[in-house]
PDB file of C-alpha atoms in Angstrom:
ATOM      1  CA  MET A   1       6.823 -19.788 -26.754  1.00  0.00           C
ATOM      2  CA  ARG A   2       8.720 -22.167 -24.509  1.00  0.00           C
ATOM      3  CA  LYS A   3       9.772 -25.571 -25.749  1.00  0.00           C
ATOM      4  CA  ARG A   4       7.835 -28.273 -23.951  1.00  0.00           C
ATOM      5  CA  THR A   5       9.787 -30.824 -22.007  1.00  0.00           C
ATOM      6  CA  THR A   6       7.158 -33.540 -22.338  1.00  0.00           C
ATOM      7  CA  PRO A   7       6.205 -35.079 -25.656  1.00  0.00           C
ATOM      8  CA  THR A   8       2.546 -35.552 -24.714  1.00  0.00           C
ATOM      9  CA  LEU A   9      -0.322 -33.577 -26.185  1.00  0.00           C
ATOM     10  CA  GLU A  10      -1.491 -32.645 -22.713  1.00  0.00           C
ATOM     11  CA  ILE A  11      -0.362 -29.315 -21.387  1.00  0.00           C
ATOM     12  CA  THR A  12      -0.326 -28.430 -17.721  1.00  0.00           C
ATOM     13  CA  LEU A  13      -1.773 -25.193 -16.412  1.00  0.00           C
ATOM     14  CA  ARG A  14       1.715 -24.166 -15.315  1.00  0.00           C
ATOM     15  CA  GLU A  15       3.144 -24.655 -18.814  1.00  0.00           C
ATOM     16  CA  TYR A  16       0.175 -22.879 -20.357  1.00  0.00           C
ATOM     17  CA  LEU A  17       0.616 -19.864 -18.083  1.00  0.00           C
ATOM     18  CA  LEU A  18       4.376 -19.738 -18.596  1.00  0.00           C
ATOM     19  CA  ASP A  19       3.985 -19.902 -22.361  1.00  0.00           C
ATOM     20  CA  HIS A  20       1.537 -17.025 -22.413  1.00  0.00           C
ATOM     21  CA  ILE A  21       3.180 -14.869 -19.756  1.00  0.00           C
ATOM     22  CA  GLU A  22       6.566 -15.114 -21.485  1.00  0.00           C
ATOM     23  CA  ALA A  23       4.943 -13.727 -24.636  1.00  0.00           C
ATOM     24  CA  LEU A  24       3.888 -10.535 -22.810  1.00  0.00           C
ATOM     25  CA  PRO A  25       6.037  -7.421 -22.496  1.00  0.00           C
ATOM     26  CA  THR A  26       7.992  -7.770 -19.245  1.00  0.00           C
ATOM     27  CA  PRO A  27       6.191  -5.007 -17.282  1.00  0.00           C
ATOM     28  CA  LEU A  28       2.816  -6.491 -18.220  1.00  0.00           C
ATOM     29  CA  ALA A  29       4.065  -9.964 -17.269  1.00  0.00           C
ATOM     30  CA  VAL A  30       5.005  -8.696 -13.784  1.00  0.00           C
ATOM     31  CA  PHE A  31       1.540  -7.133 -13.422  1.00  0.00           C
ATOM     32  CA  VAL A  32      -0.229 -10.324 -14.562  1.00  0.00           C
ATOM     33  CA  VAL A  33       1.845 -12.652 -12.343  1.00  0.00           C
ATOM     34  CA  ALA A  34       0.988 -10.441  -9.346  1.00  0.00           C
ATOM     35  CA  MET A  35      -2.734 -10.960 -10.046  1.00  0.00           C
ATOM     36  CA  LEU A  36      -2.462 -14.750  -9.932  1.00  0.00           C
ATOM     37  CA  PRO A  37      -3.252 -16.705  -6.762  1.00  0.00           C
ATOM     38  CA  VAL A  38      -0.277 -18.458  -5.186  1.00  0.00           C
ATOM     39  CA  PHE A  39       2.241 -16.265  -7.079  1.00  0.00           C
ATOM     40  CA  GLU A  40       0.897 -12.810  -6.195  1.00  0.00           C
ATOM     41  CA  LEU A  41       3.585 -10.173  -5.725  1.00  0.00           C
ATOM     42  CA  ARG A  42       5.769 -12.724  -3.941  1.00  0.00           C
ATOM     43  CA  GLY A  43       6.331 -14.314  -7.330  1.00  0.00           C
ATOM     44  CA  ALA A  44       5.967 -11.205  -9.483  1.00  0.00           C
ATOM     45  CA  ILE A  45       8.807  -9.184  -7.955  1.00  0.00           C
ATOM     46  CA  PRO A  46      11.470 -11.914  -8.290  1.00  0.00           C
ATOM     47  CA  ALA A  47      10.052 -12.698 -11.758  1.00  0.00           C
ATOM     48  CA  GLY A  48      10.565  -9.068 -12.771  1.00  0.00           C
ATOM     49  CA  TYR A  49      14.244  -9.292 -11.881  1.00  0.00           C
ATOM     50  CA  ALA A  50      14.563 -12.733 -13.479  1.00  0.00           C
ATOM     51  CA  MET A  51      13.070 -11.360 -16.716  1.00  0.00           C
ATOM     52  CA  GLY A  52      15.745  -8.667 -16.830  1.00  0.00           C
ATOM     53  CA  MET A  53      13.997  -5.651 -15.341  1.00  0.00           C
ATOM     54  CA  ASN A  54      16.385  -3.524 -13.317  1.00  0.00           C
ATOM     55  CA  GLN A  55      14.021  -0.808 -12.072  1.00  0.00           C
ATOM     56  CA  PRO A  56      13.095  -1.765  -8.499  1.00  0.00           C
ATOM     57  CA  LEU A  57      10.470   0.973  -8.079  1.00  0.00           C
ATOM     58  CA  LEU A  58       8.710   0.054 -11.342  1.00  0.00           C
ATOM     59  CA  ILE A  59       8.733  -3.649 -10.434  1.00  0.00           C
ATOM     60  CA  TYR A  60       7.321  -2.800  -6.987  1.00  0.00           C
ATOM     61  CA  LEU A  61       4.565  -0.561  -8.371  1.00  0.00           C
ATOM     62  CA  LEU A  62       3.540  -3.064 -11.068  1.00  0.00           C
ATOM     63  CA  ALA A  63       3.470  -5.935  -8.570  1.00  0.00           C
ATOM     64  CA  VAL A  64       1.498  -3.972  -5.964  1.00  0.00           C
ATOM     65  CA  ALA A  65      -1.025  -2.778  -8.561  1.00  0.00           C
ATOM     66  CA  GLY A  66      -1.419  -6.265 -10.020  1.00  0.00           C
ATOM     67  CA  ASN A  67      -1.798  -7.829  -6.588  1.00  0.00           C
ATOM     68  CA  PHE A  68      -4.586  -5.382  -5.727  1.00  0.00           C
ATOM     69  CA  VAL A  69      -6.665  -6.102  -8.874  1.00  0.00           C
ATOM     70  CA  PRO A  70      -8.428  -9.257  -7.566  1.00  0.00           C
ATOM     71  CA  VAL A  71      -9.099  -7.902  -4.057  1.00  0.00           C
ATOM     72  CA  LEU A  72     -12.414  -6.098  -4.656  1.00  0.00           C
ATOM     73  CA  PRO A  73     -13.853  -8.777  -6.967  1.00  0.00           C
ATOM     74  CA  ILE A  74     -13.051 -11.424  -4.333  1.00  0.00           C
ATOM     75  CA  ILE A  75     -14.509  -9.514  -1.389  1.00  0.00           C
ATOM     76  CA  LEU A  76     -17.615  -8.335  -3.248  1.00  0.00           C
ATOM     77  CA  GLY A  77     -18.142 -11.290  -5.574  1.00  0.00           C
ATOM     78  CA  LEU A  78     -17.379 -14.291  -3.401  1.00  0.00           C
ATOM     79  CA  GLY A  79     -20.731 -14.192  -1.585  1.00  0.00           C
ATOM     80  CA  PRO A  80     -22.908 -14.186  -4.714  1.00  0.00           C
ATOM     81  CA  ALA A  81     -20.635 -16.736  -6.417  1.00  0.00           C
ATOM     82  CA  GLU A  82     -20.765 -19.020  -3.385  1.00  0.00           C
ATOM     83  CA  ARG A  83     -24.561 -18.849  -3.156  1.00  0.00           C
ATOM     84  CA  LEU A  84     -24.920 -19.607  -6.858  1.00  0.00           C
ATOM     85  CA  LEU A  85     -22.331 -22.391  -7.135  1.00  0.00           C
ATOM     86  CA  ARG A  86     -22.874 -24.296  -3.871  1.00  0.00           C
ATOM     87  CA  ARG A  87     -25.859 -26.008  -5.509  1.00  0.00           C
ATOM     88  CA  TYR A  88     -23.396 -28.147  -7.458  1.00  0.00           C
ATOM     89  CA  PRO A  89     -21.478 -30.874  -5.587  1.00  0.00           C
ATOM     90  CA  PHE A  90     -18.107 -30.045  -7.175  1.00  0.00           C
ATOM     91  CA  TRP A  91     -18.322 -26.380  -6.191  1.00  0.00           C
ATOM     92  CA  ASP A  92     -19.710 -27.197  -2.755  1.00  0.00           C
ATOM     93  CA  ARG A  93     -16.643 -29.378  -2.102  1.00  0.00           C
ATOM     94  CA  PHE A  94     -14.366 -26.664  -3.531  1.00  0.00           C
ATOM     95  CA  PHE A  95     -15.788 -23.945  -1.263  1.00  0.00           C
ATOM     96  CA  ASN A  96     -15.595 -26.257   1.769  1.00  0.00           C
ATOM     97  CA  TRP A  97     -11.923 -26.975   0.970  1.00  0.00           C
ATOM     98  CA  LEU A  98     -11.101 -23.311   0.274  1.00  0.00           C
ATOM     99  CA  PHE A  99     -12.794 -21.956   3.369  1.00  0.00           C
ATOM    100  CA  LYS A 100     -11.339 -24.676   5.615  1.00  0.00           C
ATOM    101  CA  ARG A 101      -7.801 -23.871   4.400  1.00  0.00           C
ATOM    102  CA  THR A 102      -8.350 -20.146   4.781  1.00  0.00           C
ATOM    103  CA  VAL A 103      -9.746 -20.395   8.318  1.00  0.00           C
ATOM    104  CA  ALA A 104      -6.958 -22.789   9.355  1.00  0.00           C
ATOM    105  CA  ARG A 105      -4.343 -20.202   8.421  1.00  0.00           C
ATOM    106  CA  SER A 106      -6.084 -17.092   9.676  1.00  0.00           C
ATOM    107  CA  ASP A 107      -5.934 -17.328  13.477  1.00  0.00           C
ATOM    108  CA  VAL A 108      -4.089 -13.998  13.544  1.00  0.00           C
ATOM    109  CA  ILE A 109      -7.050 -12.314  11.812  1.00  0.00           C
ATOM    110  CA  LYS A 110      -9.539 -13.767  14.306  1.00  0.00           C
ATOM    111  CA  LYS A 111      -7.401 -12.628  17.205  1.00  0.00           C
ATOM    112  CA  TYR A 112      -6.268  -9.163  16.088  1.00  0.00           C
ATOM    113  CA  GLU A 113      -8.808  -8.229  13.353  1.00  0.00           C
ATOM    114  CA  SER A 114      -7.383  -5.159  11.509  1.00  0.00           C
ATOM    115  CA  LEU A 115      -3.771  -5.616  12.569  1.00  0.00           C
ATOM    116  CA  GLY A 116      -4.097  -9.346  12.032  1.00  0.00           C
ATOM    117  CA  LEU A 117      -5.384  -8.873   8.485  1.00  0.00           C
ATOM    118  CA  ILE A 118      -2.535  -6.463   7.687  1.00  0.00           C
ATOM    119  CA  LEU A 119       0.040  -8.943   9.017  1.00  0.00           C
ATOM    120  CA  PHE A 120      -1.645 -11.891   7.312  1.00  0.00           C
ATOM    121  CA  VAL A 121      -1.428 -10.185   3.923  1.00  0.00           C
ATOM    122  CA  ALA A 122       2.028  -8.675   4.559  1.00  0.00           C
ATOM    123  CA  ILE A 123       3.912 -11.799   5.624  1.00  0.00           C
ATOM    124  CA  PRO A 124       5.339 -13.419   2.482  1.00  0.00           C
ATOM    125  CA  LEU A 125       4.563 -17.047   3.282  1.00  0.00           C
ATOM    126  CA  PRO A 126       2.608 -19.670   1.343  1.00  0.00           C
ATOM    127  CA  MET A 127      -1.188 -19.415   1.732  1.00  0.00           C
ATOM    128  CA  THR A 128      -1.027 -15.827   2.958  1.00  0.00           C
ATOM    129  CA  GLY A 129      -1.422 -12.720   0.844  1.00  0.00           C
ATOM    130  CA  ALA A 130      -4.095 -10.618  -0.806  1.00  0.00           C
ATOM    131  CA  TRP A 131      -6.121 -13.526  -2.219  1.00  0.00           C
ATOM    132  CA  THR A 132      -6.347 -15.433   1.056  1.00  0.00           C
ATOM    133  CA  GLY A 133      -6.711 -12.203   3.041  1.00  0.00           C
ATOM    134  CA  SER A 134      -9.653 -11.183   0.842  1.00  0.00           C
ATOM    135  CA  ILE A 135     -11.279 -14.590   1.304  1.00  0.00           C
ATOM    136  CA  ALA A 136     -10.719 -14.332   5.065  1.00  0.00           C
ATOM    137  CA  ALA A 137     -12.253 -10.831   5.106  1.00  0.00           C
ATOM    138  CA  TYR A 138     -15.345 -12.299   3.433  1.00  0.00           C
ATOM    139  CA  LEU A 139     -15.488 -15.317   5.766  1.00  0.00           C
ATOM    140  CA  PHE A 140     -15.124 -13.243   8.927  1.00  0.00           C
ATOM    141  CA  LYS A 141     -17.608 -10.692   7.575  1.00  0.00           C
ATOM    142  CA  LEU A 142     -15.175  -7.812   8.016  1.00  0.00           C
ATOM    143  CA  PRO A 143     -16.689  -4.552   6.742  1.00  0.00           C
ATOM    144  CA  LEU A 144     -15.253  -3.424   3.405  1.00  0.00           C
ATOM    145  CA  ARG A 145     -14.245  -0.049   4.888  1.00  0.00           C
ATOM    146  CA  MET A 146     -12.029  -1.939   7.350  1.00  0.00           C
ATOM    147  CA  ALA A 147     -10.847  -4.826   5.167  1.00  0.00           C
ATOM    148  CA  LEU A 148      -9.835  -2.843   2.093  1.00  0.00           C
ATOM    149  CA  PRO A 149      -7.336  -0.462   3.764  1.00  0.00           C
ATOM    150  CA  CYS A 150      -5.871  -3.375   5.755  1.00  0.00           C
ATOM    151  CA  ILE A 151      -5.370  -5.485   2.640  1.00  0.00           C
ATOM    152  CA  ILE A 152      -3.868  -2.542   0.722  1.00  0.00           C
ATOM    153  CA  LEU A 153      -1.459  -1.797   3.577  1.00  0.00           C
ATOM    154  CA  GLY A 154      -0.558  -5.493   3.780  1.00  0.00           C
ATOM    155  CA  ILE A 155       0.150  -5.565   0.028  1.00  0.00           C
ATOM    156  CA  LEU A 156       2.358  -2.459   0.303  1.00  0.00           C
ATOM    157  CA  ILE A 157       4.324  -3.969   3.204  1.00  0.00           C
ATOM    158  CA  ALA A 158       4.657  -7.349   1.463  1.00  0.00           C
ATOM    159  CA  GLY A 159       5.962  -5.558  -1.632  1.00  0.00           C
ATOM    160  CA  VAL A 160       8.667  -3.823   0.409  1.00  0.00           C
ATOM    161  CA  VAL A 161       9.641  -7.072   2.167  1.00  0.00           C
ATOM    162  CA  VAL A 162       9.818  -9.095  -1.061  1.00  0.00           C
ATOM    163  CA  SER A 163      11.673  -6.276  -2.857  1.00  0.00           C
ATOM    164  CA  LEU A 164      14.285  -6.093  -0.097  1.00  0.00           C
ATOM    165  CA  LEU A 165      14.655  -9.881  -0.025  1.00  0.00           C
ATOM    166  CA  SER A 166      15.003  -9.981  -3.817  1.00  0.00           C
ATOM    167  CA  GLN A 167      17.606  -7.208  -3.771  1.00  0.00           C
ATOM    168  CA  GLY A 168      19.491  -9.034  -1.016  1.00  0.00           C
ATOM    169  CA  VAL A 169      19.554 -12.275  -2.987  1.00  0.00           C
ATOM    170  CA  ILE A 170      20.698 -10.421  -6.109  1.00  0.00           C
ATOM    171  CA  SER A 171      23.473  -8.712  -4.107  1.00  0.00           C
ATOM    172  CA  LEU A 172      24.642 -12.046  -2.700  1.00  0.00           C
ATOM    173  CA  TRP A 173      24.493 -13.625  -6.151  1.00  0.00           C
ATOM    174  CA  ASN A 174      26.704 -10.898  -7.651  1.00  0.00           C
TER     175      ASN A 174
END
């Protein structure tokens, strides 16, 4: 467990996650980080190297697999969850915020559909990736048979891009 830098009894979500992820075996930690929103494989691949893994293919495969895990539950479960939770003001505000942010960043999906979704997931920038791409697929009512292959291809491309960037940074560092 990590030593806390603050003497308070409160623990932030970030500290909580770091404490528990550091306790996992490194390959499992890479897989778990890739499943998390915001981090996804963009955080998991560099984390794998930072935690001492030196097998680029294994890091890539773990990150891609972990990043794919939430895709189907998001696409298939977001509709029922939204219908159930929108009755409550907190969740109604949350869904409004989430959908507004997703739509604001997904012009490329509206314009180019399949290719746009692939690019949206593949480009390693904040508020893009498998989580947001899955939410966008739900919002734009893209058929699962179209959305799923696009998101998978986007994840594979993003993994290659982040792996190459990570290797480049490591090469420059050494």
